[in-house]
Amino acid sequence: MMIDQAFIIDYITIQFFENIRQLNDKSEGEISFFIENINSNRGELVKEGVYINFLGLEPVYLNNQFERIQRKEINKDGKEIEFLVQPALQFKCTYMIRPYFELQSNIAKMLGLIIRHLKDNNSLNVGDFDWVGNNSFPVLISLRADMNFLEQMRILNQLGLKYTPALFYDAVVGIDSDYREEFTRVKERKIDAGLTDRKK
């Protein structure tokens, strides 16, 4: 079964979560991690651990959609075909990470561990979900610089969440179009100009 490349958002979100869970290998005690459902517990943090929210998408790097990129692949008959495709549409996925512990000092420690971990492990493998023009480069995780205290409070209020210090990270992915323009390359062409030898 062929992989649907449009599922890259789900794939990268899972990879992001698994990346954060690697903190368990570096910490002294076992840490609980939760991909948070906003509706659960009415936004109340009831268990100690690290809560991760996928906040949403924002379009970025809008390429010229009239451009065409040449690709090759083997079809189901084993024949190599060439086709033209549009550039991928790229989106910034934003994630919020909120450590919750009874002791403020444990929250501060965990924030520091997360920052260092994502500084040292700031890429995610695209696997089979690569998009046109990315050439199998990894997806980079970047700390969102525009999340000041007021912006954080606004997001938490909109989501109906109680305040706890949070970190915000972005990861840019691309989604391909299914539409392709197949073409056949002409290897040799004979031209007959209609000239004949004339007898003098």
CSV table of C-alpha atoms in Angstrom, one decimal:
chain,number,residue,atom,x,y,z
A,1,MET,CA,0.0,0.0,0.0
A,2,MET,CA,1.4,3.4,-1.0
A,3,ILE,CA,1.9,6.0,1.8
A,4,ASP,CA,-0.2,9.1,1.5
A,5,GLN,CA,2.2,12.0,1.7
A,6,ALA,CA,-0.5,14.3,3.0
A,7,PHE,CA,-0.2,12.4,6.4
A,8,ILE,CA,3.1,14.1,7.0
A,9,ILE,CA,1.6,16.4,9.6
A,10,ASP,CA,0.5,13.4,11.7
A,11,TYR,CA,3.8,11.7,11.1
A,12,ILE,CA,5.9,14.7,12.2
A,13,THR,CA,3.7,15.3,15.3
A,14,ILE,CA,4.3,11.8,16.4
A,15,GLN,CA,8.1,12.2,15.7
A,16,PHE,CA,8.1,15.5,17.7
A,17,PHE,CA,6.4,13.7,20.7
A,18,GLU,CA,8.8,10.8,20.5
A,19,ASN,CA,11.7,13.3,20.4
A,20,ILE,CA,10.6,14.9,23.6
A,21,ARG,CA,10.1,11.5,25.3
A,22,GLN,CA,13.8,10.9,24.9
A,23,LEU,CA,14.3,13.1,27.9
A,24,ASN,CA,13.5,10.0,30.0
A,25,ASP,CA,16.9,8.7,28.9
A,26,LYS,CA,18.6,11.7,30.4
A,27,SER,CA,16.6,12.5,33.6
A,28,GLU,CA,17.1,11.0,37.0
A,29,GLY,CA,13.5,9.8,37.4
A,30,GLU,CA,10.7,8.6,35.1
A,31,ILE,CA,8.8,11.5,33.5
A,32,SER,CA,5.2,11.2,32.2
A,33,PHE,CA,4.4,12.7,28.8
A,34,PHE,CA,1.0,13.5,27.5
A,35,ILE,CA,-0.2,14.6,24.0
A,36,GLU,CA,-3.0,16.7,25.5
A,37,ASN,CA,-6.6,16.7,24.4
A,38,ILE,CA,-7.7,20.3,25.0
A,39,ASN,CA,-11.2,19.2,26.1
A,40,SER,CA,-10.0,16.7,28.7
A,41,ASN,CA,-10.2,17.8,32.3
A,42,ARG,CA,-11.4,21.2,31.2
A,43,GLY,CA,-7.8,22.4,30.8
A,44,GLU,CA,-6.8,21.4,34.3
A,45,LEU,CA,-3.4,19.8,34.8
A,46,VAL,CA,-4.1,16.9,37.2
A,47,LYS,CA,-1.0,14.7,36.7
A,48,GLU,CA,2.6,15.7,37.0
A,49,GLY,CA,4.5,15.5,33.8
A,50,VAL,CA,5.0,17.2,30.4
A,51,TYR,CA,2.0,18.2,28.3
A,52,ILE,CA,2.3,18.7,24.6
A,53,ASN,CA,-0.2,20.4,22.4
A,54,PHE,CA,-0.3,20.6,18.6
A,55,LEU,CA,-1.6,24.2,18.2
A,56,GLY,CA,-2.1,24.4,14.5
A,57,LEU,CA,-0.8,25.3,11.0
A,58,GLU,CA,0.4,28.5,9.4
A,59,PRO,CA,1.3,28.7,5.7
A,60,VAL,CA,4.8,29.7,4.9
A,61,TYR,CA,7.2,29.8,1.9
A,62,LEU,CA,4.5,30.2,-0.7
A,63,ASN,CA,6.3,29.1,-3.9
A,64,ASN,CA,5.4,30.0,-7.4
A,65,GLN,CA,2.5,27.6,-8.1
A,66,PHE,CA,3.0,28.0,-11.9
A,67,GLU,CA,6.4,26.5,-11.6
A,68,ARG,CA,6.8,22.8,-12.5
A,69,ILE,CA,9.4,20.4,-11.2
A,70,GLN,CA,10.5,17.4,-13.2
A,71,ARG,CA,10.3,14.0,-11.4
A,72,LYS,CA,10.9,10.4,-12.4
A,73,GLU,CA,9.5,7.2,-10.9
A,74,ILE,CA,8.8,3.6,-11.8
A,75,ASN,CA,5.1,2.8,-12.5
A,76,LYS,CA,3.3,-0.4,-11.5
A,77,ASP,CA,4.3,-2.0,-14.9
A,78,GLY,CA,8.0,-1.4,-14.0
A,79,LYS,CA,8.4,1.3,-16.6
A,80,GLU,CA,10.2,4.6,-15.8
A,81,ILE,CA,7.9,7.6,-16.3
A,82,GLU,CA,8.7,11.3,-16.2
A,83,PHE,CA,6.2,13.9,-15.1
A,84,LEU,CA,6.0,17.5,-13.9
A,85,VAL,CA,4.5,18.5,-10.6
A,86,GLN,CA,3.8,21.8,-8.7
A,87,PRO,CA,6.1,22.8,-5.8
A,88,ALA,CA,4.8,21.6,-2.4
A,89,LEU,CA,2.7,23.9,-0.2
A,90,GLN,CA,4.7,24.4,3.1
A,91,PHE,CA,3.2,24.8,6.5
A,92,LYS,CA,4.6,25.7,9.9
A,93,CYS,CA,3.4,23.3,12.6
A,94,THR,CA,3.4,24.9,16.1
A,95,TYR,CA,3.7,22.9,19.3
A,96,MET,CA,3.3,24.0,22.9
A,97,ILE,CA,5.2,22.1,25.7
A,98,ARG,CA,4.0,22.7,29.3
A,99,PRO,CA,5.7,21.0,32.2
A,100,TYR,CA,3.5,20.7,35.2
A,101,PHE,CA,4.8,19.8,38.7
A,102,GLU,CA,3.7,20.7,42.2
A,103,LEU,CA,7.1,22.3,42.9
A,104,GLN,CA,8.0,25.4,40.8
A,105,SER,CA,11.7,24.4,41.0
A,106,ASN,CA,10.8,21.1,39.2
A,107,ILE,CA,9.0,23.1,36.4
A,108,ALA,CA,12.1,25.3,36.0
A,109,LYS,CA,14.4,22.3,35.9
A,110,MET,CA,12.3,20.6,33.3
A,111,LEU,CA,12.1,23.8,31.1
A,112,GLY,CA,15.9,23.9,31.1
A,113,LEU,CA,16.1,20.2,30.2
A,114,ILE,CA,13.7,20.6,27.3
A,115,ILE,CA,15.4,23.7,25.9
A,116,ARG,CA,18.8,21.9,26.0
A,117,HIS,CA,17.4,18.7,24.6
A,118,LEU,CA,15.7,20.4,21.6
A,119,LYS,CA,18.8,22.5,21.0
A,120,ASP,CA,20.9,19.3,20.7
A,121,ASN,CA,18.2,17.3,18.9
A,122,ASN,CA,16.5,19.8,16.6
A,123,SER,CA,15.7,17.7,13.6
A,124,LEU,CA,13.1,15.1,12.6
A,125,ASN,CA,13.5,12.5,9.9
A,126,VAL,CA,10.9,12.8,7.1
A,127,GLY,CA,11.0,9.1,6.3
A,128,ASP,CA,8.8,8.2,3.4
A,129,PHE,CA,6.8,11.5,3.7
A,130,ASP,CA,9.3,13.6,1.9
A,131,TRP,CA,8.0,16.4,-0.4
A,132,VAL,CA,9.0,17.7,-3.8
A,133,GLY,CA,12.0,20.0,-3.5
A,134,ASN,CA,13.0,18.9,0.1
A,135,ASN,CA,15.4,16.1,-1.2
A,136,SER,CA,15.1,14.1,2.1
A,137,PHE,CA,16.4,16.9,4.3
A,138,PRO,CA,15.2,16.6,7.9
A,139,VAL,CA,12.5,18.8,9.4
A,140,LEU,CA,14.1,21.3,11.7
A,141,ILE,CA,12.6,22.2,15.1
A,142,SER,CA,13.0,25.9,16.0
A,143,LEU,CA,12.1,27.7,19.2
A,144,ARG,CA,9.4,30.3,18.4
A,145,ALA,CA,10.9,33.7,19.2
A,146,ASP,CA,7.7,35.8,19.1
A,147,MET,CA,6.0,34.1,22.1
A,148,ASN,CA,6.3,36.8,24.7
A,149,PHE,CA,4.5,36.5,28.0
A,150,LEU,CA,1.4,38.3,26.8
A,151,GLU,CA,1.1,36.1,23.7
A,152,GLN,CA,1.5,33.0,25.8
A,153,MET,CA,-1.3,34.2,28.1
A,154,ARG,CA,-3.5,35.0,25.1
A,155,ILE,CA,-3.1,31.4,23.7
A,156,LEU,CA,-3.7,29.8,27.1
A,157,ASN,CA,-6.8,31.9,27.6
A,158,GLN,CA,-8.2,31.0,24.2
A,159,LEU,CA,-7.7,27.3,24.9
A,160,GLY,CA,-9.2,27.6,28.3
A,161,LEU,CA,-6.0,26.4,30.0
A,162,LYS,CA,-4.7,27.4,33.4
A,163,TYR,CA,-1.4,29.2,33.2
A,164,THR,CA,1.9,27.3,33.6
A,165,PRO,CA,5.2,28.3,32.0
A,166,ALA,CA,5.4,27.0,28.4
A,167,LEU,CA,7.7,26.6,25.4
A,168,PHE,CA,6.6,27.0,21.8
A,169,TYR,CA,8.3,25.3,18.9
A,170,ASP,CA,7.8,25.2,15.1
A,171,ALA,CA,8.5,22.6,12.5
A,172,VAL,CA,8.0,23.3,8.7
A,173,VAL,CA,6.6,20.5,6.5
A,174,GLY,CA,5.5,20.4,2.8
A,175,ILE,CA,2.4,18.8,1.3
A,176,ASP,CA,2.5,17.7,-2.4
A,177,SER,CA,-0.2,17.8,-4.9
A,178,ASP,CA,-1.5,14.5,-6.4
A,179,TYR,CA,-1.8,16.2,-9.8
A,180,ARG,CA,1.0,15.4,-12.2
A,181,GLU,CA,1.6,16.1,-15.9
A,182,GLU,CA,3.1,13.1,-17.5
A,183,PHE,CA,5.2,13.5,-20.7
A,184,THR,CA,7.2,11.3,-23.0
A,185,ARG,CA,10.7,12.4,-23.9
A,186,VAL,CA,11.5,12.4,-27.6
A,187,LYS,CA,14.9,10.6,-28.1
A,188,GLU,CA,15.2,10.8,-31.9
A,189,ARG,CA,13.3,12.6,-34.6
A,190,LYS,CA,13.6,12.2,-38.3
A,191,ILE,CA,13.0,15.2,-40.4
A,192,ASP,CA,12.2,14.9,-44.1
A,193,ALA,CA,12.4,18.3,-45.9
A,194,GLY,CA,10.9,16.8,-49.1
A,195,LEU,CA,14.1,17.4,-51.1
A,196,THR,CA,15.0,15.0,-53.9
A,197,ASP,CA,17.9,14.7,-56.2
A,198,ARG,CA,17.4,16.5,-59.5
A,199,LYS,CA,18.8,15.3,-62.8
A,200,LYS,CA,20.6,18.0,-64.8
